[in-house]
Amino acid sequence: MDNIHAESSNFIRSIVEEDLREGRVEKVVTRFPPEPNGYLHIGHARAIIINFDTASAYGGRTHLRFDDTNPTKEDVEYVQAIQEDIRWLGFEWDALYYASDYFEEMYNRAVLLIKKGLAYVDDQTQEEIRATRGTLTEPGIESPYRNRSVEENLDLFERMRKGEFKDGERVLRAKVDMKSPNINMRDPVIYRVLHAHHHNTGDKWCIYPMYTFAHPLEDAIEGVTHSLCSLEFEDQRPFYDWVIRECEMEAKPRQYEFAKLQIDRAIIGKRYIKQLVEQGVLDGWDDPRVYTLSGLRRRGFTPEAIRAFVRSTGVSKSGGTVDPRMLEHFVREDLKLKAPRTMAVLRPLKVVITNYPEGQIEMLEAENNSENPEMGTRLIPFSREIYIEQDDFMENPPPKYHRLYPGNEVRLKHAYFIKCNEVIKDENGQVVELRCTYDPETKSGSGFTGRKVKGTLHWVEATQAVPAEFRLYEPLIQEGEGSEEESLLDRINPNSLEILQGYIEPNMKDAKPQDKFQMFRHGYFNVDSKYTTPDKLVFNLIVSLKSSFDPSKA
């Protein structure tokens, strides 16, 4: 992972402080401007936190604005989901706006450009415009329609608005400089014909502004002082400033760019996630294997952990791919004092304690969180029949194996020592049951010191255990760089999800979606919000208990 540290690289704070000190800005106003064409992901979390934190640090305001200028890809579903995600992350905007609320103002500003001779209607196709744009080493070729008269352009643009032309038949382009070394300044398209129903304005419009034209106008209309965005928009900044200046906007927002947040072996892009959802690889935008905020929430990541993680990565111009274990570290740190402890058996193997009284059930006391005594204790049933993990028994163990095997003695967590005496197998030779004996003198908490055992196993009492489904996750993308011919989707890990049917302590029967627990030896788990029903508990693995990640070396 590249070295990224918050306090040493927040250049944006330095800019804001200078603007305030020099009197260029009286009140800091930032904005988070998502396009409602998908669900927010961890990269958006960085943009959200940077914008809200920056304004908050200087007593300013942050707007939420939906950049809804492309009706063919946008939906009310995404509008609602984005608001839910921002609030879940822990932020509340000072004002809510839609770019579509400014369509009339944008149209008038485009007319102003035409009147100033700085915009023209082009009859070329999209392919022709692209072909004459030029390259990084060759200038673009001027459109044959570039020098139309102001009167003709005004007439054609008005007819575009009235719906006289088909989609793609004509566009409005800014007249800037076809020889500019910055390709984005070579007469970019600022309006296109698009006969599509809009979620906010209905069928009022059949022409829509391009994002690069609309965005600076929106910032200026709202009085945004610092337009903070990811580094991909750096090359667009000259056109951003051109639009503000030539459209004669009263407010003069400034754009500043920061590096994107990239997670190793994670699919973040909306286009890829949407494709995987449509192909059935994922069960929705909130699939716990993707880094959408809804997916992280469903998996069990906490907003506190995400905020701490993002802030730890800092604000800089230089990017880098972050190890996902860094995010998981913050999740563990947040949950270790919050999550109650419990025991669950994911791959059950039945154990019969032959010398324990038949029909007897005793209640054993256990701490709910050994690191947080204030969480109190719980009672766990214990009887003649229990389940342990299949992995905790081996009939022919290797040297230094300290779990259960014939003739060996182990401790049951919160309970007694047991010793394996007999192995029961089915007709296929598979171990299906163990016969053991227990030592009543070895009860946990009794102070027994007669002998020591090296293995401690978790377990659940068999007659009262609650059946549960456990979903274990691995990275969605397989390790390795991949070949040039291989797409990201070709590297999907077929083992990214493992579903197990096991048992959990009976006091978990009333667990609710989004409840989080630490399961002894397995990790932190979250009650799934999609598949859990009153009759079925489903748990998602949030993170394992330990990691090789060292935060001091990040």
XYZ file of C-alpha atoms in Angstrom:
554
model
C 0.000 0.000 0.000
C 1.239 3.498 -0.771
C 1.979 5.578 2.297
C -1.019 7.839 2.842
C -1.424 9.875 6.000
C -4.201 12.284 6.864
C -2.530 15.020 8.854
C 0.505 15.401 6.615
C -1.240 15.822 3.266
C -4.522 17.725 3.558
C -3.648 20.404 1.034
C -7.309 21.444 0.706
C -7.401 22.742 4.283
C -4.384 24.908 3.482
C -6.162 26.387 0.454
C -9.344 27.101 2.418
C -7.457 28.724 5.270
C -5.599 31.007 2.864
C -8.856 31.950 1.107
C -10.415 32.876 4.455
C -7.312 34.725 5.634
C -7.054 36.753 2.405
C -10.760 37.553 2.394
C -11.488 35.797 -0.905
C -14.161 33.746 0.867
C -16.448 34.775 3.723
C -18.215 31.464 4.354
C -17.042 28.075 3.094
C -19.621 26.267 0.951
C -18.926 22.792 -0.428
C -21.154 20.267 -2.163
C -21.432 16.550 -2.809
C -22.889 16.177 -6.329
C -23.588 12.509 -7.228
C -25.287 11.517 -10.456
C -28.298 9.355 -9.479
C -27.384 6.513 -11.836
C -26.289 3.925 -9.274
C -25.436 3.309 -5.635
C -22.662 5.044 -3.736
C -19.402 3.173 -3.084
C -16.353 3.550 -0.833
C -14.816 6.053 -3.267
C -17.839 8.289 -2.819
C -17.325 8.004 0.940
C -14.018 9.834 0.534
C -15.694 12.616 -1.477
C -18.535 12.864 1.054
C -16.204 13.023 4.039
C -13.815 15.517 2.437
C -16.631 17.883 1.484
C -18.561 17.658 4.750
C -15.451 17.711 6.954
C -13.989 20.710 5.131
C -17.130 22.805 5.500
C -17.673 21.716 9.089
C -14.101 22.575 10.114
C -14.680 26.224 9.149
C -18.317 26.644 10.173
C -19.518 26.389 6.567
C -22.258 24.610 4.632
C -22.415 21.478 2.508
C -25.047 20.938 -0.171
C -26.280 17.647 -1.538
C -26.959 18.102 -5.236
C -28.108 15.465 -7.670
C -26.402 16.028 -11.019
C -29.352 14.669 -12.952
C -28.543 15.804 -16.501
C -28.747 12.345 -18.147
C -32.308 11.008 -17.799
C -31.627 7.731 -19.626
C -29.454 6.447 -16.750
C -31.051 8.054 -13.700
C -33.785 6.847 -11.389
C -35.644 7.880 -8.230
C -34.444 4.596 -6.669
C -30.881 5.906 -6.764
C -31.903 9.327 -5.434
C -33.434 7.716 -2.361
C -30.576 5.241 -1.872
C -27.944 7.989 -2.028
C -29.702 10.007 0.671
C -29.993 6.911 2.863
C -26.287 6.120 2.437
C -25.135 9.647 3.303
C -27.246 9.715 6.446
C -26.054 6.234 7.421
C -22.475 7.416 7.001
C -23.243 10.092 9.588
C -23.783 13.308 7.629
C -26.684 15.684 7.064
C -26.646 18.212 4.241
C -27.570 21.874 4.731
C -29.582 22.047 1.510
C -30.810 19.628 -1.154
C -30.724 20.606 -4.821
C -31.207 19.054 -8.251
C -29.289 20.161 -11.335
C -32.578 19.837 -13.208
C -33.982 22.693 -11.119
C -31.595 24.967 -13.026
C -32.376 23.813 -16.575
C -34.016 27.116 -17.532
C -31.077 29.102 -16.152
C -28.621 26.834 -17.991
C -30.531 27.266 -21.220
C -30.416 31.049 -20.834
C -26.664 30.945 -20.181
C -26.194 28.865 -23.326
C -28.168 31.477 -25.268
C -25.834 34.114 -23.811
C -22.844 32.196 -25.167
C -24.449 32.045 -28.617
C -25.092 35.797 -28.565
C -21.440 36.368 -27.612
C -20.330 34.203 -30.546
C -19.019 31.551 -28.143
C -21.368 28.676 -28.986
C -22.728 27.170 -32.194
C -25.092 24.422 -33.340
C -23.242 21.563 -35.039
C -24.911 19.157 -37.476
C -22.070 16.636 -37.378
C -22.663 13.201 -35.901
C -21.068 12.105 -32.676
C -18.632 9.973 -34.661
C -17.657 12.885 -36.908
C -17.073 15.167 -33.939
C -14.926 12.529 -32.271
C -12.931 11.948 -35.469
C -12.126 15.670 -35.861
C -11.234 16.262 -32.225
C -7.549 15.648 -32.813
C -5.018 13.906 -30.589
C -2.541 14.869 -27.918
C -0.028 15.690 -30.659
C -2.348 16.914 -33.440
C -4.833 19.819 -33.292
C -8.510 19.320 -33.950
C -10.301 20.181 -37.181
C -12.889 22.930 -37.087
C -16.485 21.968 -37.807
C -17.903 23.212 -41.118
C -20.739 24.690 -39.015
C -18.455 26.533 -36.598
C -18.972 29.941 -38.202
C -22.732 29.978 -38.452
C -24.240 33.361 -37.710
C -25.517 34.212 -34.246
C -29.054 34.474 -35.654
C -28.939 31.014 -37.245
C -27.532 29.453 -34.078
C -30.208 31.060 -31.908
C -32.921 29.796 -34.261
C -31.541 26.256 -34.402
C -31.017 26.070 -30.629
C -34.577 27.201 -30.008
C -35.822 24.571 -32.469
C -33.726 21.960 -30.660
C -35.597 22.882 -27.499
C -38.955 22.666 -29.252
C -38.234 19.081 -30.281
C -37.894 19.541 -34.025
C -34.811 17.324 -34.259
C -34.118 13.680 -33.540
C -31.721 12.390 -30.913
C -28.143 13.065 -32.016
C -29.215 15.093 -35.043
C -27.740 18.347 -33.705
C -25.696 19.480 -30.716
C -24.647 22.805 -29.262
C -20.887 23.218 -28.888
C -18.870 25.817 -27.047
C -16.576 27.765 -29.393
C -13.251 27.744 -27.577
C -10.065 26.603 -29.347
C -9.705 23.586 -31.648
C -5.910 23.906 -31.382
C -5.774 23.882 -27.602
C -3.242 21.433 -26.116
C -6.033 20.476 -23.709
C -8.425 18.323 -25.742
C -11.250 19.220 -23.369
C -11.096 22.802 -24.652
C -11.585 21.822 -28.309
C -15.153 23.016 -28.720
C -16.790 20.590 -26.281
C -20.448 19.677 -26.691
C -22.576 21.489 -24.102
C -26.126 20.452 -25.154
C -27.556 17.421 -26.922
C -31.000 16.419 -28.156
C -32.439 13.638 -26.009
C -36.121 12.740 -26.093
C -36.320 11.006 -22.712
C -38.535 11.231 -19.649
C -36.788 12.857 -16.694
C -37.438 11.729 -13.110
C -37.757 15.348 -11.907
C -38.866 17.469 -14.877
C -40.952 14.858 -16.694
C -41.256 15.587 -20.429
C -40.669 19.331 -20.219
C -37.258 19.111 -21.872
C -35.915 17.256 -24.892
C -32.468 18.863 -24.761
C -30.132 18.342 -21.833
C -26.883 20.054 -20.826
C -23.689 18.057 -20.675
C -22.195 17.525 -17.230
C -19.071 19.598 -17.967
C -21.244 22.619 -18.841
C -23.876 22.139 -16.152
C -21.586 21.456 -13.222
C -19.790 24.816 -12.995
C -23.084 26.648 -13.465
C -24.677 24.668 -10.636
C -21.773 25.495 -8.332
C -22.018 29.181 -9.185
C -25.806 29.340 -8.797
C -25.585 27.770 -5.340
C -22.700 29.933 -4.195
C -20.284 27.031 -3.758
C -16.855 28.368 -2.841
C -14.718 25.235 -3.122
C -15.707 22.637 -5.700
C -13.849 19.568 -4.432
C -13.714 16.581 -6.780
C -11.547 13.620 -7.730
C -8.413 13.916 -9.839
C -10.073 12.674 -13.025
C -11.635 16.150 -13.415
C -8.323 18.002 -13.291
C -8.125 18.317 -17.088
C -11.670 19.730 -17.074
C -10.768 22.602 -14.754
C -9.848 25.061 -17.575
C -13.278 24.546 -19.147
C -14.916 24.814 -15.701
C -13.306 28.244 -15.308
C -14.180 29.190 -18.912
C -17.874 28.450 -18.335
C -17.959 30.485 -15.111
C -16.248 33.422 -16.820
C -17.987 33.456 -20.211
C -21.446 32.748 -18.799
C -20.870 35.818 -16.613
C -21.739 34.099 -13.361
C -21.723 36.373 -10.331
C -20.242 33.788 -7.959
C -16.779 32.472 -8.804
C -16.315 28.969 -7.359
C -12.927 27.320 -7.697
C -12.335 23.654 -8.446
C -9.742 21.587 -6.565
C -8.978 17.909 -7.160
C -7.899 15.102 -4.848
C -6.805 11.521 -5.508
C -9.392 8.777 -5.799
C -9.667 6.040 -3.213
C -8.910 2.645 -4.756
C -9.201 -0.671 -2.881
C -7.075 -3.618 -3.983
C -9.044 -6.561 -5.473
C -12.324 -4.653 -5.243
C -14.854 -3.766 -7.926
C -16.043 -0.216 -7.313
C -17.173 1.144 -10.694
C -20.942 1.439 -11.138
C -20.813 -0.010 -14.656
C -19.100 -3.208 -13.494
C -21.336 -3.667 -10.463
C -24.454 -3.170 -12.560
C -23.218 -5.775 -15.038
C -22.544 -8.297 -12.273
C -25.992 -7.707 -10.812
C -27.636 -8.206 -14.203
C -25.587 -11.398 -14.788
C -26.660 -12.808 -11.412
C -23.106 -12.930 -10.047
C -24.221 -10.546 -7.290
C -27.603 -10.556 -5.566
C -27.946 -6.776 -5.826
C -26.123 -3.477 -5.397
C -25.986 -4.308 -1.684
C -24.178 -7.627 -2.127
C -21.686 -7.833 0.778
C -18.840 -8.648 -1.618
C -18.822 -5.223 -3.258
C -17.709 -1.936 -1.780
C -20.951 -0.042 -2.266
C -21.964 1.654 0.964
C -25.146 -0.434 1.001
C -23.053 -3.585 0.495
C -20.685 -2.651 3.310
C -23.656 -1.841 5.546
C -25.302 -5.190 4.810
C -22.043 -7.014 5.461
C -21.782 -5.300 8.836
C -19.145 -2.588 8.411
C -19.932 0.361 10.667
C -20.077 4.003 9.580
C -17.687 4.866 12.408
C -15.096 2.467 10.977
C -15.517 3.762 7.434
C -15.136 7.376 8.546
C -11.999 6.546 10.543
C -10.554 4.594 7.614
C -11.192 7.305 5.024
C -9.817 10.042 7.263
C -6.696 7.965 7.874
C -5.975 7.856 4.133
C -5.614 11.612 4.021
C -6.312 14.159 1.273
C -3.628 14.369 -1.362
C -2.990 14.686 -5.075
C -1.136 11.390 -5.283
C -3.230 8.264 -5.328
C -2.568 4.669 -4.458
C -4.274 1.346 -4.023
C -5.225 0.686 -0.424
C -5.002 -2.767 1.126
C -8.554 -3.832 2.115
C -7.099 -5.158 5.370
C -6.611 -1.526 6.405
C -10.371 -0.957 6.297
C -10.940 -4.246 8.107
C -8.535 -3.102 10.836
C -10.753 -0.103 11.576
C -13.822 -2.331 11.649
C -12.220 -4.577 14.271
C -11.151 -1.589 16.323
C -14.707 -0.244 16.280
C -16.431 -3.548 17.070
C -14.151 -5.028 19.704
C -15.803 -3.120 22.552
C -19.293 -3.035 21.030
C -20.016 -6.537 19.783
C -21.355 -9.133 22.260
C -19.581 -12.491 22.239
C -21.325 -15.720 21.352
C -20.448 -19.237 20.219
C -21.466 -20.698 16.898
C -20.639 -23.961 15.154
C -20.484 -23.521 11.386
C -19.661 -27.123 10.401
C -21.320 -29.216 13.131
C -20.065 -32.515 14.501
C -22.169 -34.102 17.232
C -20.593 -35.064 20.549
C -22.352 -37.267 23.132
C -20.959 -36.982 26.672
C -21.740 -40.472 27.869
C -21.219 -39.935 31.609
C -23.303 -36.743 31.770
C -26.796 -37.331 33.291
C -29.462 -37.938 30.643
C -32.165 -35.284 30.507
C -30.154 -32.787 32.565
C -29.452 -29.264 31.350
C -27.380 -26.846 33.385
C -26.857 -23.162 32.735
C -23.300 -21.888 32.574
C -22.335 -18.240 32.960
C -20.225 -16.484 30.326
C -19.064 -12.911 29.781
C -20.750 -11.034 26.942
C -17.530 -9.199 26.137
C -14.297 -9.957 27.949
C -12.857 -6.585 26.819
C -15.897 -4.658 28.066
C -17.132 -6.000 31.425
C -19.968 -3.454 31.446
C -21.763 -5.612 28.865
C -22.439 -8.159 31.625
C -22.906 -11.911 31.337
C -25.225 -14.452 29.719
C -26.320 -18.017 30.516
C -25.460 -20.880 28.161
C -27.182 -24.287 28.348
C -25.012 -27.406 28.629
C -26.153 -31.016 28.393
C -25.209 -34.536 27.344
C -25.286 -33.640 23.632
C -23.351 -30.779 22.040
C -21.969 -29.746 18.657
C -18.340 -28.881 17.972
C -16.626 -27.889 14.734
C -15.688 -30.694 12.368
C -12.277 -29.029 12.037
C -11.712 -29.441 15.779
C -11.446 -33.228 15.510
C -8.926 -35.450 13.729
C -8.841 -39.212 14.003
C -5.161 -39.389 13.069
C -3.712 -36.025 14.003
C -0.253 -34.697 13.106
C 2.284 -33.897 15.841
C 1.445 -30.916 18.080
C -2.273 -31.112 17.259
C -3.980 -29.880 20.422
C -7.646 -30.260 19.609
C -9.811 -33.358 19.981
C -8.685 -36.824 18.884
C -9.126 -40.334 20.298
C -7.700 -40.444 23.818
C -7.056 -36.691 24.029
C -8.586 -34.252 26.496
C -9.591 -30.629 25.735
C -11.465 -27.849 27.488
C -14.894 -26.729 26.325
C -15.082 -22.935 26.523
C -17.021 -21.858 29.670
C -17.662 -25.555 30.534
C -15.652 -28.714 31.312
C -12.791 -30.906 30.167
C -13.922 -33.683 27.832
C -12.032 -36.725 26.564
C -12.699 -38.549 23.295
C -13.275 -42.275 23.758
C -15.106 -43.490 20.656
C -15.588 -42.439 17.025
C -18.839 -43.245 15.181
C -18.775 -43.377 11.376
C -21.410 -43.792 8.668
C -21.423 -46.387 5.893
C -19.079 -44.186 3.846
C -16.506 -43.992 6.597
C -17.301 -40.383 7.488
C -17.144 -39.384 11.158
C -20.676 -38.477 12.254
C -20.473 -38.608 16.061
C -17.986 -38.655 18.908
C -18.491 -40.366 22.255
C -16.719 -38.545 25.082
C -16.630 -38.343 28.857
C -16.384 -35.228 30.980
C -14.744 -34.491 34.324
C -17.235 -32.679 36.606
C -14.347 -31.349 38.723
C -13.057 -29.206 35.828
C -15.958 -26.774 35.535
C -14.870 -23.383 34.234
C -14.498 -20.876 37.056
C -14.221 -23.574 39.737
C -10.511 -22.963 40.277
C -9.556 -26.501 39.203
C -5.765 -26.841 38.934
C -5.336 -30.607 38.873
C -4.018 -30.792 35.309
C -3.639 -28.683 32.207
C -4.945 -29.108 28.672
C -3.621 -27.307 25.608
C -6.788 -27.084 23.507
C -9.948 -25.030 24.096
C -12.941 -25.646 21.818
C -16.134 -23.688 21.301
C -19.435 -25.557 21.143
C -23.218 -25.235 21.338
C -25.709 -27.391 23.253
C -27.488 -29.616 20.730
C -31.118 -29.695 21.907
C -31.582 -25.929 22.206
C -29.156 -24.656 19.567
C -30.642 -22.331 16.949
C -30.093 -23.355 13.309
C -28.451 -20.575 11.322
C -26.907 -19.872 7.950
C -23.416 -18.427 7.819
C -22.085 -16.589 4.777
C -18.308 -16.349 4.513
C -16.660 -13.934 2.089
C -13.389 -13.739 0.209
C -12.286 -10.956 -2.207
C -14.460 -10.787 -5.313
C -11.421 -10.484 -7.606
C -8.765 -13.193 -7.821
C -5.184 -12.294 -6.968
C -2.737 -11.241 -9.666
C -2.561 -8.462 -12.209
C -4.261 -10.336 -15.048
C -3.297 -10.236 -18.706
C -4.059 -7.357 -21.071
C -6.682 -9.484 -22.806
C -8.318 -10.424 -19.537
C -11.055 -8.118 -18.300
C -11.783 -7.421 -14.665
C -14.919 -9.519 -14.938
C -12.857 -12.494 -16.148
C -11.056 -12.464 -12.811
C -14.124 -13.004 -10.627
C -13.255 -15.300 -7.735
C -15.600 -18.341 -7.918
C -14.989 -18.927 -4.200
C -15.867 -15.405 -3.045
C -18.944 -16.714 -1.184
C -19.269 -19.849 0.950
C -22.616 -20.680 2.574
C -22.677 -22.959 5.616
C -25.525 -24.358 7.712
C -24.717 -24.541 11.410
C -25.903 -23.689 14.899
C -25.648 -20.820 17.360
C -26.416 -20.286 21.033
C -30.166 -20.309 21.844
C -30.160 -16.767 23.252
C -29.463 -15.569 19.690
C -32.929 -16.557 18.469
C -34.159 -12.959 18.794
C -31.241 -11.363 16.929
C -32.358 -8.690 14.472
C -30.953 -7.562 11.111
C -27.832 -5.437 11.531
C -27.102 -6.843 15.016
C -23.386 -7.570 15.274
C -21.581 -10.258 17.275
C -18.129 -11.673 17.798
C -18.275 -15.434 17.345
C -15.558 -17.192 19.308
C -12.646 -18.153 17.036
C -14.562 -17.321 13.819
C -14.766 -13.540 13.612
C -17.279 -10.714 13.662
C -20.677 -11.405 12.094
C -23.689 -9.293 11.147
C -27.305 -10.447 10.900
C -28.139 -10.206 7.197
C -30.881 -7.740 6.290
C -31.926 -9.420 3.023
C -32.311 -13.122 3.821
C -33.017 -13.186 7.564
C -36.660 -13.998 8.349
C -38.547 -14.689 11.612
C -37.889 -18.381 10.941
C -34.320 -18.188 9.686
C -31.185 -16.444 10.927
C -28.545 -15.548 8.350
C -25.161 -14.167 9.393
C -22.597 -12.403 7.214
C -18.925 -12.602 8.117
C -17.794 -9.006 8.605
C -14.102 -9.613 9.298
C -12.012 -12.351 10.831
C -10.705 -11.920 14.359
C -7.094 -11.336 13.391
C -5.145 -9.989 10.453
C -1.535 -9.812 9.373
C -2.062 -6.119 8.578
C 0.133 -3.764 10.619
C -1.431 -0.276 10.796
C 1.854 1.246 11.988
C 3.401 0.384 8.589
C 0.547 1.760 6.486
